[in-house]
Amino acid sequence: MKKFLNVALGIVTSIGGFLDVGSIATSAQAGAAFGFSLIWAIVLGTICVSFLVEMTGRLGAISKHTLGDALRERFGAKFFMLPYLVEYVVDFLLLASEIGGVCIALQLATGIGFRWWALPVALAVWLLLWRGTFGLIENGVASLGLVTLVFIAGSFALHPSLGAVVAGLLPSLPRHDMAHYLFIAVSIIGAVITPFLLYFYSSGAIEDKWSEDDLGTNRMVAGLGMSFGGMVSLGVLVVSGAVLFPRGIQMDSYEQAVLALVVPFGGWGFALFIAALAVACFGACLEVSLSTAYLTAQGFGWNWGESQKPNQDARFSLVYTCNIFLASLLMLAGINPLQLTLFTMALIATMLPVVVIPLLILMNDKRYLHEYRNGWIANGVVVFVIVLTFVLALISIPLEILGGS
């Protein structure tokens, strides 16, 4: 019974923690610009991230190493600096985007410009990290993210064409704006396969003291949790494709995305969109901040742990403190949160090989996994998705820039 409850709680947490500003922005833009034709990108990314999350959990349970620990130990401190610096920059931009998402939600709710909310939001995130525990953040705050299931409810309420939705499972090239189509596809995959999730999940396995007995729980949480989370992203795309696309509304701001829930739910849709955006982005702020602090502390051999008091891991706490308030300055400066989000998601997709290739080497190393090493299916799926994403990113990002977007 205890194991069943752990699995259920893990799946609930995964669903609530899956959707963030990147998934909302990229899925909504995909639906608004291309209807249901980019559903395949969400499905492909979700399959890949399910494999990757399971790997990092298995690594923690068997080797007692977080991903950051194992990278530094297996490849050396000099090599570790490459994925570390890449991840630090990407996480910083992502954290600013998540803070921006919360600020936009508050702007929609109050009418006060999003820039004025940057520092209050940063303070709220910092206070919860300073005073909270890993269990509170993992199970409490992330579980509130279940409000994002409203996007799935909205997709059913709109009764979209089942044939069109199924057709979106197969990749197809559009008749117009090819560069933007590929750019959004890359951004969707980058939003789904965010590397911070891998560092956060492996650190959580150590914080929760996982062992060989937890491998079944890990597979269930990674597979079902990520799959149900992917369904929420599909819900965002479907409601946008059903509402915004037929009306010719190109989503240039979050204010336009609100309409996707107002149509099926009326006035309640406005409130539900604000709640989903605010909760999803606030939870992601916590996880991204922790992920960066975990990776920094593990890479430099510092004491770390969200369940410890700040005076027991002062440098760990200092990292997330500085990152939160510095990232909020980008929003305070008035940078467009939506544009920053889309740029960051595309950047993540480009940088995925830097994180994933070393992870695959670790997952096939006897010294760390013993008889629990990867099989050829897991290796093949991940290599295919990462190579495809990297190639698409190299093609689409320059074209998108040259096209003025």
C-alpha positions as a printed NumPy array, in Angstrom:
array([[  0.   ,   0.   ,   0.   ],
       [  2.828,   2.409,   0.851],
       [  4.482,   1.789,  -2.51 ],
       [  1.164,   2.342,  -4.305],
       [  0.705,   5.653,  -2.484],
       [  4.264,   6.697,  -3.393],
       [  3.578,   5.924,  -7.048],
       [  0.261,   7.779,  -6.997],
       [  1.807,  10.809,  -5.289],
       [  4.735,  10.775,  -7.685],
       [  2.444,  10.695, -10.721],
       [  0.285,  13.508,  -9.347],
       [  3.403,  15.577,  -8.672],
       [  4.764,  14.871, -12.148],
       [  1.515,  15.974, -13.791],
       [  1.396,  19.166, -11.743],
       [  5.074,  19.904, -12.221],
       [  5.261,  19.06 , -15.945],
       [  3.597,  22.168, -17.357],
       [  5.505,  25.425, -17.121],
       [  5.808,  28.669, -19.03 ],
       [  7.71 ,  26.958, -21.854],
       [  5.067,  24.303, -22.439],
       [  2.23 ,  26.833, -22.247],
       [  3.913,  29.317, -24.604],
       [  5.132,  26.858, -27.238],
       [  1.984,  24.69 , -27.281],
       [ -0.294,  27.737, -27.466],
       [  1.731,  29.264, -30.284],
       [  1.768,  25.953, -32.145],
       [ -2.01 ,  25.63 , -31.939],
       [ -2.616,  29.267, -32.9  ],
       [ -0.274,  29.196, -35.903],
       [ -0.667,  25.646, -37.239],
       [ -3.773,  24.112, -35.685],
       [ -3.217,  20.51 , -34.608],
       [ -0.345,  19.74 , -36.977],
       [  2.391,  19.949, -34.31 ],
       [  0.899,  17.425, -31.904],
       [  3.633,  15.005, -32.991],
       [  6.331,  17.243, -31.475],
       [  4.754,  17.049, -28.004],
       [  4.347,  13.268, -28.273],
       [  7.94 ,  12.791, -29.45 ],
       [  9.341,  15.002, -26.692],
       [  7.23 ,  13.292, -24.026],
       [  8.438,   9.813, -25.039],
       [ 12.041,  10.979, -24.9  ],
       [ 11.755,  12.776, -21.557],
       [ 10.056,   9.723, -20.024],
       [ 13.117,   7.635, -20.897],
       [ 15.523,  10.325, -19.663],
       [ 13.748,  10.893, -16.346],
       [ 13.635,   7.149, -15.688],
       [ 17.378,   6.987, -16.36 ],
       [ 18.26 ,   9.723, -13.885],
       [ 16.07 ,   8.144, -11.206],
       [ 17.695,   4.758, -11.822],
       [ 21.135,   6.363, -11.683],
       [ 20.364,   7.854,  -8.266],
       [ 18.787,   4.681,  -6.884],
       [ 21.588,   2.302,  -7.958],
       [ 24.769,   4.403,  -7.917],
       [ 23.744,   6.812,  -5.109],
       [ 24.968,   9.605,  -7.381],
       [ 23.02 ,  12.566,  -8.656],
       [ 23.503,  13.37 , -12.326],
       [ 25.743,  16.309, -11.388],
       [ 27.895,  14.167,  -9.061],
       [ 28.286,  11.432, -11.644],
       [ 29.215,  13.849, -14.447],
       [ 31.988,  15.408, -12.39 ],
       [ 33.313,  12.06 , -11.12 ],
       [ 33.128,  10.168, -14.44 ],
       [ 34.397,  12.873, -16.808],
       [ 36.483,  15.092, -14.537],
       [ 36.123,  18.645, -13.282],
       [ 37.301,  20.279, -16.53 ],
       [ 34.735,  18.494, -18.693],
       [ 32.032,  19.073, -16.097],
       [ 32.365,  22.822, -16.597],
       [ 30.942,  22.569, -20.138],
       [ 27.515,  21.11 , -19.253],
       [ 27.542,  23.156, -16.053],
       [ 28.018,  26.521, -17.79 ],
       [ 25.514,  25.641, -20.521],
       [ 22.946,  24.573, -17.951],
       [ 23.574,  27.607, -15.755],
       [ 22.944,  30.061, -18.59 ],
       [ 19.87 ,  28.197, -19.836],
       [ 18.426,  27.835, -16.331],
       [ 18.962,  31.531, -15.633],
       [ 17.005,  32.527, -18.749],
       [ 14.376,  29.909, -17.976],
       [ 14.008,  31.185, -14.406],
       [ 13.489,  34.718, -15.724],
       [ 10.835,  33.365, -18.115],
       [  9.038,  31.523, -15.298],
       [  9.058,  34.638, -13.107],
       [  7.7  ,  36.504, -16.122],
       [  4.875,  33.969, -16.436],
       [  3.801,  34.563, -12.834],
       [  4.041,  38.322, -13.364],
       [  1.853,  38.143, -16.492],
       [ -0.753,  36.15 , -14.546],
       [ -0.776,  38.829, -11.844],
       [ -1.01 ,  41.554, -14.489],
       [ -4.067,  39.835, -15.991],
       [ -5.62 ,  39.541, -12.536],
       [ -4.934,  43.098, -11.334],
       [ -4.258,  45.293, -14.361],
       [ -0.902,  46.324, -12.845],
       [  2.003,  46.031, -15.317],
       [  4.016,  42.809, -15.111],
       [  7.298,  44.626, -14.376],
       [  5.982,  45.801, -10.994],
       [  5.433,  42.227,  -9.913],
       [  8.972,  40.998, -10.647],
       [ 10.524,  41.675,  -7.24 ],
       [  7.471,  40.59 ,  -5.166],
       [  7.343,  37.299,  -7.085],
       [ 11.084,  36.786,  -6.612],
       [ 10.692,  37.427,  -2.892],
       [  7.84 ,  34.902,  -2.611],
       [  9.879,  32.227,  -4.44 ],
       [ 12.912,  32.88 ,  -2.264],
       [ 10.933,  32.789,   0.989],
       [  9.402,  29.416,   0.16 ],
       [ 12.798,  27.959,  -0.718],
       [ 14.403,  29.485,   2.38 ],
       [ 11.744,  28.208,   4.758],
       [ 10.365,  25.154,   2.959],
       [ 11.533,  21.557,   2.569],
       [ 12.02 ,  19.39 ,  -0.495],
       [  8.872,  17.417,   0.367],
       [  6.774,  20.58 ,   0.527],
       [  8.029,  21.742,  -2.87 ],
       [  7.905,  18.324,  -4.544],
       [  4.544,  17.177,  -3.224],
       [  2.766,  20.293,  -2.012],
       [  3.404,  23.114,  -4.474],
       [  3.731,  20.844,  -7.514],
       [  0.431,  19.14 ,  -6.669],
       [ -1.305,  22.514,  -6.921],
       [ -0.275,  22.403, -10.563],
       [ -3.121,  19.959, -11.149],
       [ -5.165,  23.085, -11.898],
       [ -3.518,  22.873, -15.341],
       [ -5.78 ,  19.895, -16.082],
       [ -8.29 ,  22.595, -17.031],
       [ -6.633,  22.618, -20.474],
       [ -7.539,  18.956, -20.966],
       [-11.107,  19.661, -19.806],
       [-11.253,  22.571, -22.244],
       [-10.096,  20.42 , -25.15 ],
       [-12.953,  17.98 , -24.526],
       [-15.487,  20.788, -24.068],
       [-14.618,  22.231, -27.476],
       [-15.227,  18.908, -29.295],
       [-12.393,  19.294, -31.821],
       [-12.341,  17.148, -34.951],
       [-10.953,  13.762, -33.885],
       [ -9.615,  13.148, -37.38 ],
       [ -7.647,  16.408, -37.35 ],
       [ -6.228,  15.64 , -33.905],
       [ -5.15 ,  12.133, -34.951],
       [ -3.629,  13.516, -38.153],
       [ -1.458,  15.772, -36.01 ],
       [  0.298,  12.695, -34.623],
       [  2.079,  12.287, -37.977],
       [  4.728,  14.867, -38.922],
       [  3.739,  16.853, -41.984],
       [  5.161,  19.948, -43.622],
       [  2.998,  23.083, -43.795],
       [  2.152,  24.921, -46.985],
       [  3.357,  28.197, -45.509],
       [  5.945,  29.579, -43.082],
       [  8.151,  26.474, -42.989],
       [ 10.886,  28.138, -40.923],
       [  8.459,  29.174, -38.188],
       [  6.878,  25.708, -38.179],
       [ 10.251,  24.026, -37.598],
       [ 11.222,  26.654, -35.018],
       [  8.049,  26.029, -33.001],
       [  8.579,  22.254, -33.294],
       [ 12.101,  22.624, -31.903],
       [ 10.87 ,  24.954, -29.164],
       [  8.164,  22.46 , -28.129],
       [ 10.699,  19.651, -27.782],
       [ 13.025,  21.973, -25.864],
       [ 10.146,  22.886, -23.541],
       [  9.305,  19.233, -22.898],
       [ 12.886,  17.95 , -22.486],
       [ 14.183,  20.635, -20.139],
       [ 17.531,  19.445, -18.675],
       [ 16.827,  21.087, -15.312],
       [ 14.176,  18.404, -14.801],
       [ 16.856,  15.696, -15.038],
       [ 19.116,  17.336, -12.459],
       [ 16.152,  18.042, -10.183],
       [ 14.763,  14.505, -10.445],
       [ 18.105,  12.783,  -9.783],
       [ 18.721,  15.051,  -6.786],
       [ 15.245,  14.22 ,  -5.524],
       [ 16.075,  10.507,  -5.727],
       [ 19.004,  11.121,  -3.369],
       [ 17.014,  13.425,  -1.067],
       [ 14.302,  10.747,  -0.842],
       [ 16.942,   8.016,  -0.299],
       [ 15.869,   5.817,  -3.185],
       [ 17.324,   2.305,  -3.478],
       [ 17.031,  -0.716,  -5.75 ],
       [ 13.599,  -1.355,  -4.225],
       [ 12.344,   1.926,  -5.712],
       [ 13.116,   1.108,  -9.346],
       [  9.518,   0.042, -10.006],
       [  8.214,   3.267,  -8.489],
       [ 10.704,   5.196, -10.59 ],
       [  9.513,   3.562, -13.831],
       [  5.867,   4.208, -13.001],
       [  6.432,   7.835, -12.041],
       [  8.621,   8.539, -15.074],
       [  6.36 ,   6.768, -17.551],
       [  2.876,   7.642, -16.332],
       [  3.766,  10.998, -14.77 ],
       [  5.48 ,  12.34 , -17.888],
       [  2.784,  10.865, -20.16 ],
       [ -0.066,  12.484, -18.256],
       [  1.941,  15.701, -18.088],
       [  2.362,  15.557, -21.849],
       [ -1.415,  15.272, -22.158],
       [ -1.72 ,  18.637, -20.396],
       [  0.579,  20.19 , -23.003],
       [ -1.554,  18.557, -25.695],
       [ -4.58 ,  20.148, -24.031],
       [ -2.992,  23.602, -24.396],
       [ -2.274,  22.973, -28.076],
       [ -5.748,  21.589, -28.789],
       [ -7.66 ,  24.449, -27.158],
       [ -5.447,  26.958, -28.973],
       [ -5.842,  25.094, -32.259],
       [ -9.611,  24.924, -31.826],
       [-10.112,  28.547, -30.741],
       [ -7.249,  30.752, -31.939],
       [ -6.33 ,  29.073, -35.248],
       [ -9.777,  29.321, -36.917],
       [ -9.975,  32.991, -35.914],
       [ -6.547,  33.777, -37.396],
       [ -5.173,  34.915, -34.03 ],
       [ -1.381,  34.617, -33.974],
       [ -0.471,  34.411, -30.307],
       [  1.897,  37.332, -29.741],
       [  1.064,  37.722, -26.037],
       [ -0.356,  35.699, -23.174],
       [ -3.403,  37.953, -23.16 ],
       [ -4.462,  36.423, -26.487],
       [ -3.992,  32.887, -25.137],
       [ -6.652,  33.544, -22.471],
       [ -9.316,  33.319, -25.174],
       [ -8.582,  29.596, -25.56 ],
       [-10.224,  28.935, -22.167],
       [-12.757,  31.78 , -22.231],
       [-14.535,  30.231, -25.245],
       [-15.272,  26.854, -23.585],
       [-15.71 ,  28.114, -20.   ],
       [-16.896,  31.717, -20.301],
       [-15.895,  34.084, -17.492],
       [-14.529,  31.202, -15.442],
       [-12.064,  30.498, -18.25 ],
       [-10.33 ,  33.813, -17.611],
       [ -9.822,  33.008, -13.919],
       [ -8.794,  29.42 , -14.654],
       [ -6.169,  30.529, -17.182],
       [ -4.682,  32.981, -14.669],
       [ -4.59 ,  30.293, -11.966],
       [ -3.018,  27.692, -14.268],
       [ -0.368,  30.101, -15.556],
       [  0.495,  31.451, -12.106],
       [  0.672,  28.094, -10.316],
       [  2.54 ,  26.284, -13.105],
       [  5.143,  29.028, -13.45 ],
       [  5.564,  29.543,  -9.696],
       [  6.177,  25.829,  -9.178],
       [  8.688,  25.836, -12.029],
       [ 10.479,  28.832, -10.446],
       [ 11.092,  26.706,  -7.359],
       [ 12.289,  23.683,  -9.314],
       [ 14.578,  25.628, -11.675],
       [ 16.116,  27.549,  -8.761],
       [ 16.76 ,  24.326,  -6.867],
       [ 18.112,  22.557,  -9.943],
       [ 20.75 ,  25.245, -10.524],
       [ 21.728,  25.242,  -6.853],
       [ 21.899,  21.426,  -6.813],
       [ 24.132,  21.31 ,  -9.879],
       [ 26.435,  24.062,  -8.597],
       [ 26.831,  22.54 ,  -5.139],
       [ 27.319,  19.01 ,  -6.474],
       [ 29.823,  20.163,  -9.083],
       [ 31.967,  22.033,  -6.591],
       [ 31.606,  19.524,  -3.775],
       [ 29.592,  21.734,  -1.424],
       [ 27.065,  20.616,   1.136],
       [ 23.568,  20.664,  -0.351],
       [ 19.968,  19.737,   0.349],
       [ 16.687,  21.642,   0.349],
       [ 15.614,  19.75 ,   3.481],
       [ 18.573,  21.182,   5.419],
       [ 18.516,  24.562,   7.122],
       [ 20.162,  27.413,   5.178],
       [ 22.974,  27.717,   7.755],
       [ 23.853,  24.065,   7.064],
       [ 24.306,  24.599,   3.329],
       [ 24.98 ,  28.33 ,   3.089],
       [ 26.616,  28.291,  -0.363],
       [ 23.808,  26.16 ,  -1.791],
       [ 21.269,  28.672,  -0.45 ],
       [ 23.341,  31.602,  -1.717],
       [ 23.231,  30.261,  -5.286],
       [ 19.449,  30.147,  -5.543],
       [ 19.138,  33.463,  -3.689],
       [ 21.363,  35.304,  -6.193],
       [ 19.801,  33.612,  -9.22 ],
       [ 16.228,  34.418,  -8.22 ],
       [ 16.795,  38.121,  -7.693],
       [ 19.108,  38.582, -10.686],
       [ 16.635,  36.781, -12.974],
       [ 13.823,  39.02 , -11.733],
       [ 15.791,  42.042, -12.963],
       [ 15.233,  40.924, -16.571],
       [ 11.492,  41.229, -16.01 ],
       [ 11.949,  44.48 , -14.117],
       [ 13.759,  45.797, -17.208],
       [ 10.638,  45.084, -19.281],
       [ 11.906,  42.224, -21.474],
       [  8.973,  40.556, -23.224],
       [  8.324,  37.311, -21.278],
       [  6.835,  35.451, -24.255],
       [  9.71 ,  36.257, -26.615],
       [ 12.261,  35.373, -23.932],
       [ 10.484,  32.058, -23.332],
       [ 10.431,  31.032, -27.   ],
       [ 14.09 ,  31.977, -27.447],
       [ 15.063,  30.011, -24.33 ],
       [ 13.156,  26.888, -25.424],
       [ 14.9  ,  26.896, -28.809],
       [ 18.254,  27.397, -27.07 ],
       [ 17.546,  24.437, -24.784],
       [ 16.824,  22.223, -27.804],
       [ 20.149,  23.211, -29.368],
       [ 22.086,  22.456, -26.182],
       [ 20.451,  19.082, -25.398],
       [ 23.353,  16.951, -26.736],
       [ 25.725,  18.56 , -24.207],
       [ 23.682,  17.031, -21.368],
       [ 22.192,  13.91 , -22.919],
       [ 25.289,  12.357, -24.54 ],
       [ 27.267,  12.224, -21.242],
       [ 24.144,  10.857, -19.517],
       [ 23.917,   8.021, -22.044],
       [ 27.584,   7.17 , -21.447],
       [ 26.917,   7.033, -17.702],
       [ 23.837,   4.862, -18.165],
       [ 25.917,   2.269, -20.018],
       [ 28.767,   2.233, -17.486],
       [ 29.038,  -0.953, -15.384],
       [ 30.708,   0.905, -12.529],
       [ 27.604,   2.988, -11.913],
       [ 24.667,   0.816, -13.014],
       [ 26.012,  -2.761, -12.819],
       [ 23.298,  -5.018, -14.284],
       [ 20.865,  -2.087, -14.484],
       [ 22.519,  -0.48 , -17.487],
       [ 20.501,   0.817, -20.438],
       [ 19.158,  -1.483, -23.113],
       [ 19.381,  -0.755, -26.826],
       [ 15.786,   0.498, -27.024],
       [ 16.305,   3.26 , -24.451],
       [ 19.591,   4.301, -26.047],
       [ 18.106,   4.234, -29.549],
       [ 15.015,   6.297, -28.733],
       [ 16.981,   9.016, -26.966],
       [ 19.706,   9.233, -29.639],
       [ 17.086,   9.496, -32.406],
       [ 15.138,  12.306, -30.728],
       [ 18.215,  14.296, -29.726],
       [ 19.842,  14.067, -33.17 ],
       [ 16.559,  15.007, -34.872],
       [ 16.042,  17.974, -32.544],
       [ 19.607,  19.202, -32.941],
       [ 19.431,  19.061, -36.739],
       [ 16.066,  20.837, -36.808],
       [ 17.421,  23.503, -34.447],
       [ 20.431,  24.158, -36.673],
       [ 18.113,  24.605, -39.647],
       [ 15.218,  26.517, -38.1  ],
       [ 16.819,  28.963, -35.676],
       [ 18.922,  30.867, -38.287],
       [ 15.936,  30.94 , -40.647],
       [ 13.707,  32.277, -37.887],
       [ 16.228,  35.005, -37.074],
       [ 16.7  ,  35.938, -40.731],
       [ 12.929,  36.049, -41.121],
       [ 12.735,  38.773, -38.492],
       [ 10.845,  36.764, -35.856]])
